[in-house]
PDB file of C-alpha atoms in Angstrom:
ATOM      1  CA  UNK P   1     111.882 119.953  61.319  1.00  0.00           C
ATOM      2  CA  UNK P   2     109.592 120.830  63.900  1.00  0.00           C
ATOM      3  CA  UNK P   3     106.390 119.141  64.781  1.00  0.00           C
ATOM      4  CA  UNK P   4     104.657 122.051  66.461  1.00  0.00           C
ATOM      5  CA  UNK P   5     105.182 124.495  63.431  1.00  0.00           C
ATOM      6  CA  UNK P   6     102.791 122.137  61.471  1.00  0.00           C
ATOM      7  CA  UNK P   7      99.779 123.549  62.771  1.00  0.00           C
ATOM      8  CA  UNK P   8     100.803 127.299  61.425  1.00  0.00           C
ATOM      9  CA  UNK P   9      99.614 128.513  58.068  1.00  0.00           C
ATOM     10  CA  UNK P  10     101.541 126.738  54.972  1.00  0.00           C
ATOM     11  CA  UNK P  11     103.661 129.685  54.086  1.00  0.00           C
ATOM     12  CA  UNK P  12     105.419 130.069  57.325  1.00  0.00           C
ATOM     13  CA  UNK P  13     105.389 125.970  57.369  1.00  0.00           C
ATOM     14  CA  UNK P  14     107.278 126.440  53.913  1.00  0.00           C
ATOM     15  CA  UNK P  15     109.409 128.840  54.945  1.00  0.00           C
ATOM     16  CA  UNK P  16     110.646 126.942  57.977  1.00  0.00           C
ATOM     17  CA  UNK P  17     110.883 124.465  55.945  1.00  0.00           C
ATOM     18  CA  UNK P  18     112.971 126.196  53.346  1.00  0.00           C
ATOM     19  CA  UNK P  19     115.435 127.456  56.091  1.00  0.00           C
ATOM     20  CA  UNK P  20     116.059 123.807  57.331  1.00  0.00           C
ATOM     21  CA  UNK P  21     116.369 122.723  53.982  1.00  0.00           C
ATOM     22  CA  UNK P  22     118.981 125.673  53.689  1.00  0.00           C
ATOM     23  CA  UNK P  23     120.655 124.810  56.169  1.00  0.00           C
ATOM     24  CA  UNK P  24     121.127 120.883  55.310  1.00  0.00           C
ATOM     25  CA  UNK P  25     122.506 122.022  52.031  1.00  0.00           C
ATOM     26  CA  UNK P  26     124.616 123.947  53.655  1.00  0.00           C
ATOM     27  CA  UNK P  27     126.202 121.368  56.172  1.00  0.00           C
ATOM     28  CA  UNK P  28     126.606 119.021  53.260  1.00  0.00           C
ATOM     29  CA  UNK P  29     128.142 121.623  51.070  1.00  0.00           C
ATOM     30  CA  UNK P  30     130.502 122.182  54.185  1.00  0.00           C
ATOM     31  CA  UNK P  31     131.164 117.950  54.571  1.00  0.00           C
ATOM     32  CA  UNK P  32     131.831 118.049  50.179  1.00  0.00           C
ATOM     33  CA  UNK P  33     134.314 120.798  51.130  1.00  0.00           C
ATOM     34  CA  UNK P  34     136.342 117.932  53.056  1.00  0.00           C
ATOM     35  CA  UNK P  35     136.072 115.971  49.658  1.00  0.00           C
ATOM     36  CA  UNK P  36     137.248 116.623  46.580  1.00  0.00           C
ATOM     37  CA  UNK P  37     135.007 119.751  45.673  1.00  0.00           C
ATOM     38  CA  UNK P  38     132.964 119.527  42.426  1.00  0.00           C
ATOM     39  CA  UNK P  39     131.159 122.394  41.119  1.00  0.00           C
ATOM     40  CA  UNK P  40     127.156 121.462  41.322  1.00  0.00           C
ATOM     41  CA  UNK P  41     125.020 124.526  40.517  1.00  0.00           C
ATOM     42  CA  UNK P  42     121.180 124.148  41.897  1.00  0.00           C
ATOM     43  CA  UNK P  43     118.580 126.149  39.849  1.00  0.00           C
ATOM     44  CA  UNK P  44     116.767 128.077  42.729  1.00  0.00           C
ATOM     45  CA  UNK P  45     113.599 127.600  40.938  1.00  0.00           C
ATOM     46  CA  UNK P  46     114.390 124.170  41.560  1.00  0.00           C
ATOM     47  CA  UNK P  47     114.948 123.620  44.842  1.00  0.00           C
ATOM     48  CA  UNK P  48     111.970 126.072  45.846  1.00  0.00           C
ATOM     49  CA  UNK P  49     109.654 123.639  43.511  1.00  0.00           C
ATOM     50  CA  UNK P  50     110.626 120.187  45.164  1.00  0.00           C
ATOM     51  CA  UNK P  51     110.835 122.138  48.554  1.00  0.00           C
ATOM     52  CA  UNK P  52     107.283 122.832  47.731  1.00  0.00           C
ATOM     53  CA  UNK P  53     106.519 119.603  46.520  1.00  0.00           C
ATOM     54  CA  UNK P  54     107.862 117.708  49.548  1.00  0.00           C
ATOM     55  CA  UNK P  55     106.288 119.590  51.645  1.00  0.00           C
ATOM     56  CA  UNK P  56     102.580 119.866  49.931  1.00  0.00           C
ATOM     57  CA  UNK P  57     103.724 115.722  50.030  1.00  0.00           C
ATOM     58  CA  UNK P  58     104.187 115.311  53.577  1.00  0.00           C
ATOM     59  CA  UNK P  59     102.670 118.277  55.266  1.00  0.00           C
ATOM     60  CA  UNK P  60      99.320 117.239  55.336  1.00  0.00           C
ATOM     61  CA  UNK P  61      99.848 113.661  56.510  1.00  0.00           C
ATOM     62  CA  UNK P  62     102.182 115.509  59.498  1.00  0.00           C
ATOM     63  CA  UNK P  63      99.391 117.700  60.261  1.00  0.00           C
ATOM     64  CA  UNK P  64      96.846 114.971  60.434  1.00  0.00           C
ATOM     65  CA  UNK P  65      99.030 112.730  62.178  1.00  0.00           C
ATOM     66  CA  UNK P  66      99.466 115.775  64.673  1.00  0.00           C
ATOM     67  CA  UNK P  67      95.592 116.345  64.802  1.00  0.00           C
ATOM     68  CA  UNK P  68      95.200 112.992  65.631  1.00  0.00           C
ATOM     69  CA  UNK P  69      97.739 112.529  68.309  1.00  0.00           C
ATOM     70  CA  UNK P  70      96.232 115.587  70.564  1.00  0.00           C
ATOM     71  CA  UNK P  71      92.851 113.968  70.175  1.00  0.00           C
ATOM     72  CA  UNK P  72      94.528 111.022  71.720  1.00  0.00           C
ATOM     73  CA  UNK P  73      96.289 113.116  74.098  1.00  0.00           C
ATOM     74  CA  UNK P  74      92.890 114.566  75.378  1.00  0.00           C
ATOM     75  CA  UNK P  75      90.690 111.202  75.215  1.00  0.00           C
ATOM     76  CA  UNK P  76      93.555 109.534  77.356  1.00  0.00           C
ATOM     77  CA  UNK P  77      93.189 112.834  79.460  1.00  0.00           C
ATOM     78  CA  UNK P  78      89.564 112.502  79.981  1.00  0.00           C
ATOM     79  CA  UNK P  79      89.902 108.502  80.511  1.00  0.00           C
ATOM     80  CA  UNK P  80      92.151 109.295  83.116  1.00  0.00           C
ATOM     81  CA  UNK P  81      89.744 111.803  85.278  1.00  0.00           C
ATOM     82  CA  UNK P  82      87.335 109.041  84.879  1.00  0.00           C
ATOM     83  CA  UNK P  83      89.349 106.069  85.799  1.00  0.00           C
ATOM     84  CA  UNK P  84      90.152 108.214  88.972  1.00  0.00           C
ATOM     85  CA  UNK P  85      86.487 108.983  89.931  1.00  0.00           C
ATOM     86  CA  UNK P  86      85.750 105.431  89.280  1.00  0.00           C
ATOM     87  CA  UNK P  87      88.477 104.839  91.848  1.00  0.00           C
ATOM     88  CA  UNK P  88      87.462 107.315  93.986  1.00  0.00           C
ATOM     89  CA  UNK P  89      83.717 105.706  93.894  1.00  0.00           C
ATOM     90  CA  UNK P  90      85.379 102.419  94.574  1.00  0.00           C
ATOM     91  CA  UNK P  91      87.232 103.453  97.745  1.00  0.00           C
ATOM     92  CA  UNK P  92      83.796 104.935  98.770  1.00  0.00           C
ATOM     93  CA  UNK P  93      81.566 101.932  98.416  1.00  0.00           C
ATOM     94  CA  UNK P  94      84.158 100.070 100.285  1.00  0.00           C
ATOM     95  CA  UNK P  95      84.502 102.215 103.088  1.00  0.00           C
ATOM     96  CA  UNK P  96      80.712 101.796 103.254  1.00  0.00           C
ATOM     97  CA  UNK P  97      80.782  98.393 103.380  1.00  0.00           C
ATOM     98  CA  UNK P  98      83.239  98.519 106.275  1.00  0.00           C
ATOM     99  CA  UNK P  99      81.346 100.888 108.344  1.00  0.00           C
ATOM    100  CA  UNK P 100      77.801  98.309 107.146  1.00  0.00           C
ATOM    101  CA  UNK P 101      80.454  95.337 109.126  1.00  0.00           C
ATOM    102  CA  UNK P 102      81.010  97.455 111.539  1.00  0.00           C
ATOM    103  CA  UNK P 103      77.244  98.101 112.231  1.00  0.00           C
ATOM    104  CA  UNK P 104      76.744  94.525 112.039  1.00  0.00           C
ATOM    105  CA  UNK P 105      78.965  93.788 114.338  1.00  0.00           C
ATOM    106  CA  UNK P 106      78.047  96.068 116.559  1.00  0.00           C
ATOM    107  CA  UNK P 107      74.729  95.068 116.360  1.00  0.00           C
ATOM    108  CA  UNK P 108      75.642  91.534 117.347  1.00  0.00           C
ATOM    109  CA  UNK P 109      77.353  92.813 120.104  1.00  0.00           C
ATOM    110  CA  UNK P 110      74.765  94.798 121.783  1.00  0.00           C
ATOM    111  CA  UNK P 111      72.309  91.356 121.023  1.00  0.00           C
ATOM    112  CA  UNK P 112      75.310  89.400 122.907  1.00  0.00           C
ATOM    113  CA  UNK P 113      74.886  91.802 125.963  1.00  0.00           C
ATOM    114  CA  UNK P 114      71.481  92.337 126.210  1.00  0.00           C
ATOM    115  CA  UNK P 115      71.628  88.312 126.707  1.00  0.00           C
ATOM    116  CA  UNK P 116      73.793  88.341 128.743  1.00  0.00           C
ATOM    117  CA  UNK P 117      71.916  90.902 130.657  1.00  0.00           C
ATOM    118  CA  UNK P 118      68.832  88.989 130.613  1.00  0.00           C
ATOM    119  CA  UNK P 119      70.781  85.730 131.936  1.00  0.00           C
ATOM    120  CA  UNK P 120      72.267  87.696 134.873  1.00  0.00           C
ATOM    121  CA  UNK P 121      68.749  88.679 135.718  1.00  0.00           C
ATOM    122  CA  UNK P 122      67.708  85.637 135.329  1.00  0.00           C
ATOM    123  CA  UNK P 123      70.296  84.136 137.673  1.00  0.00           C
ATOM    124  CA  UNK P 124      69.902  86.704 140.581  1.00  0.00           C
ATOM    125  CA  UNK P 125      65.884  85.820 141.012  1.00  0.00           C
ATOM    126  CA  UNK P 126      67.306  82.478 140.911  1.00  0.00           C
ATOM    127  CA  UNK P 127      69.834  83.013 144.287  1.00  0.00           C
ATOM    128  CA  UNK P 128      67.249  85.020 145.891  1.00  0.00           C
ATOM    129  CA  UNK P 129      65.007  82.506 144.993  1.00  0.00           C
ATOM    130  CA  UNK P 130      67.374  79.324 146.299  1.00  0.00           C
ATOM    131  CA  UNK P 131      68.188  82.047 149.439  1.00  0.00           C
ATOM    132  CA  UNK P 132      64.497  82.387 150.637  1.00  0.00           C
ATOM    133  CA  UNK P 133      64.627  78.995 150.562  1.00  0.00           C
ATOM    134  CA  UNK P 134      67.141  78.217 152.434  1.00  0.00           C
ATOM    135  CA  UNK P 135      66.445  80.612 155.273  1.00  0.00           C
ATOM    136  CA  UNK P 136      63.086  78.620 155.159  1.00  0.00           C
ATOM    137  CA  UNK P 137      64.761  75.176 155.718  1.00  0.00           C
ATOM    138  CA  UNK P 138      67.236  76.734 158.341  1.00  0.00           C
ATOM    139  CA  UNK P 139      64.249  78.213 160.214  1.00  0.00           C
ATOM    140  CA  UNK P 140      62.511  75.196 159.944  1.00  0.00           C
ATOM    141  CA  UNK P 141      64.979  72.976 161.431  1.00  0.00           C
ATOM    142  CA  UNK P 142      65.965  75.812 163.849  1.00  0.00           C
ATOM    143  CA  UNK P 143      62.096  75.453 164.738  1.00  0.00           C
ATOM    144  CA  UNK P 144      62.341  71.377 164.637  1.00  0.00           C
ATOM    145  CA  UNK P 145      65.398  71.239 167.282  1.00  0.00           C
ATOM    146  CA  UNK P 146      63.766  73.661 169.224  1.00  0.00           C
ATOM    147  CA  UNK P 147      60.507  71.381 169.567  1.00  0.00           C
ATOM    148  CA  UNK P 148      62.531  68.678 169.892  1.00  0.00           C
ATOM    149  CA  UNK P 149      64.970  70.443 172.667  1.00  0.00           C
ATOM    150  CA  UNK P 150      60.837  71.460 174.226  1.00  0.00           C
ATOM    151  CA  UNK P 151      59.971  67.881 174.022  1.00  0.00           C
ATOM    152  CA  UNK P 152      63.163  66.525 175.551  1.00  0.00           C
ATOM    153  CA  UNK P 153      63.367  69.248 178.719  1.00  0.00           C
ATOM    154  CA  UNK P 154      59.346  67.643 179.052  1.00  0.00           C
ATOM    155  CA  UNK P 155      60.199  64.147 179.047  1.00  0.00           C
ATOM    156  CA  UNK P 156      63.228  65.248 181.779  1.00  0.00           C
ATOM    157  CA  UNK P 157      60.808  67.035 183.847  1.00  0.00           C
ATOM    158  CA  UNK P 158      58.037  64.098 183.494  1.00  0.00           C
ATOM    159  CA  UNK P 159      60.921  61.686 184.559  1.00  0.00           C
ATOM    160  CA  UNK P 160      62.377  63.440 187.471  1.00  0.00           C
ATOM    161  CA  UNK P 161      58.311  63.769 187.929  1.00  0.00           C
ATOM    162  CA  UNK P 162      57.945  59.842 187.741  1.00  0.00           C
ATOM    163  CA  UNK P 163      60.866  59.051 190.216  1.00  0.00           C
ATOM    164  CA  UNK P 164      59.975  58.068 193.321  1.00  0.00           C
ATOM    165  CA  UNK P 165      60.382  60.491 196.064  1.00  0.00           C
ATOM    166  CA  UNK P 166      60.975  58.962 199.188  1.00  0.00           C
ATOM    167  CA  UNK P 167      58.495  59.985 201.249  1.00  0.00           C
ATOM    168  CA  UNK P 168      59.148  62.632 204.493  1.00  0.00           C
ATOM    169  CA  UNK P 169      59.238  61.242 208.155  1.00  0.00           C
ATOM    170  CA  UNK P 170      57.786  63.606 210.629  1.00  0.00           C
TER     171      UNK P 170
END
């Protein structure tokens, strides 16, 4: 019996039904043949009542049951499309958050150089600073040796002056 030809109308449910219910009899009727074969007549009447009475029996549980397994097809459907945008939003708020670290970061880079900047700047008035300097000392004692170079060619000259010359005869 077929599961999809529960949602038709009830007379073409019945008649499927019938026909399968035919065709059972008729397979067993074949596997009695094997056997020793008794005569067993079936008022049509019957069979077509009980046929009918199975199926007004089980028809309309099948058809709920049915009913309610596509509604649980398409809720698990529509769960699924949202789990997946959930996921999707997911993915999104964490590739935000990496590109917010990398921003960060960055930022604390750029305060790292700007530092650093400032501390090389910082150092080169420093040299020129500690250069002037120095070219003032070196001038100084360039000066200083000179003087005392002056002062030492004037002490010469005052001592040759101060040595006794002897005197010219004429």
């Amino acid at each position: 019996m077929e599961v999809e030809g529960l949602d038709d109308e009830g007379a073409s449910s019945h008649s499927e039904l019938y026909d399968d219910l035919q065709l059972v009899q008729q397979e067993s009727v074949c596997l009695e043949s094997s056997a020793p074969v008794e005569n067993v007549f079936v008022d049509r009447k019957a069979v077509d009542k009980l046929t009918e009475g199975l199926l007004s029996h089980y028809l309309p549980d099948l058809q709920n049951s049915k009913r309610a397994l596509q509604e649980l097809t398409q809720n698990q459907l529509i769960l699924l499309d949202t789990l997946d945008q959930e996921v999707t939003k997911f993915r999104e708020c964490n590739a935000l958050l990496d590109l917010n670290s990398l921003f960060t970061e960055a930022k604390i880079y750029h305060n790292k150089l700007v530092n650093i900047r400032k501390e090389m700047i910082m150092l080169h008035e420093k040299t020129t600073k500690l250069k002037k300097r120095a070219l003032k000392l070196q001038q100084q004692k360039q000066k200083e040796e000179l003087e005392k170079e002056q002062q030492r060619e004037k002490e010469l000259e005052r001592e040759r002056q101060l040595i006794a010359k002897p005197a010219k005869r004429a």
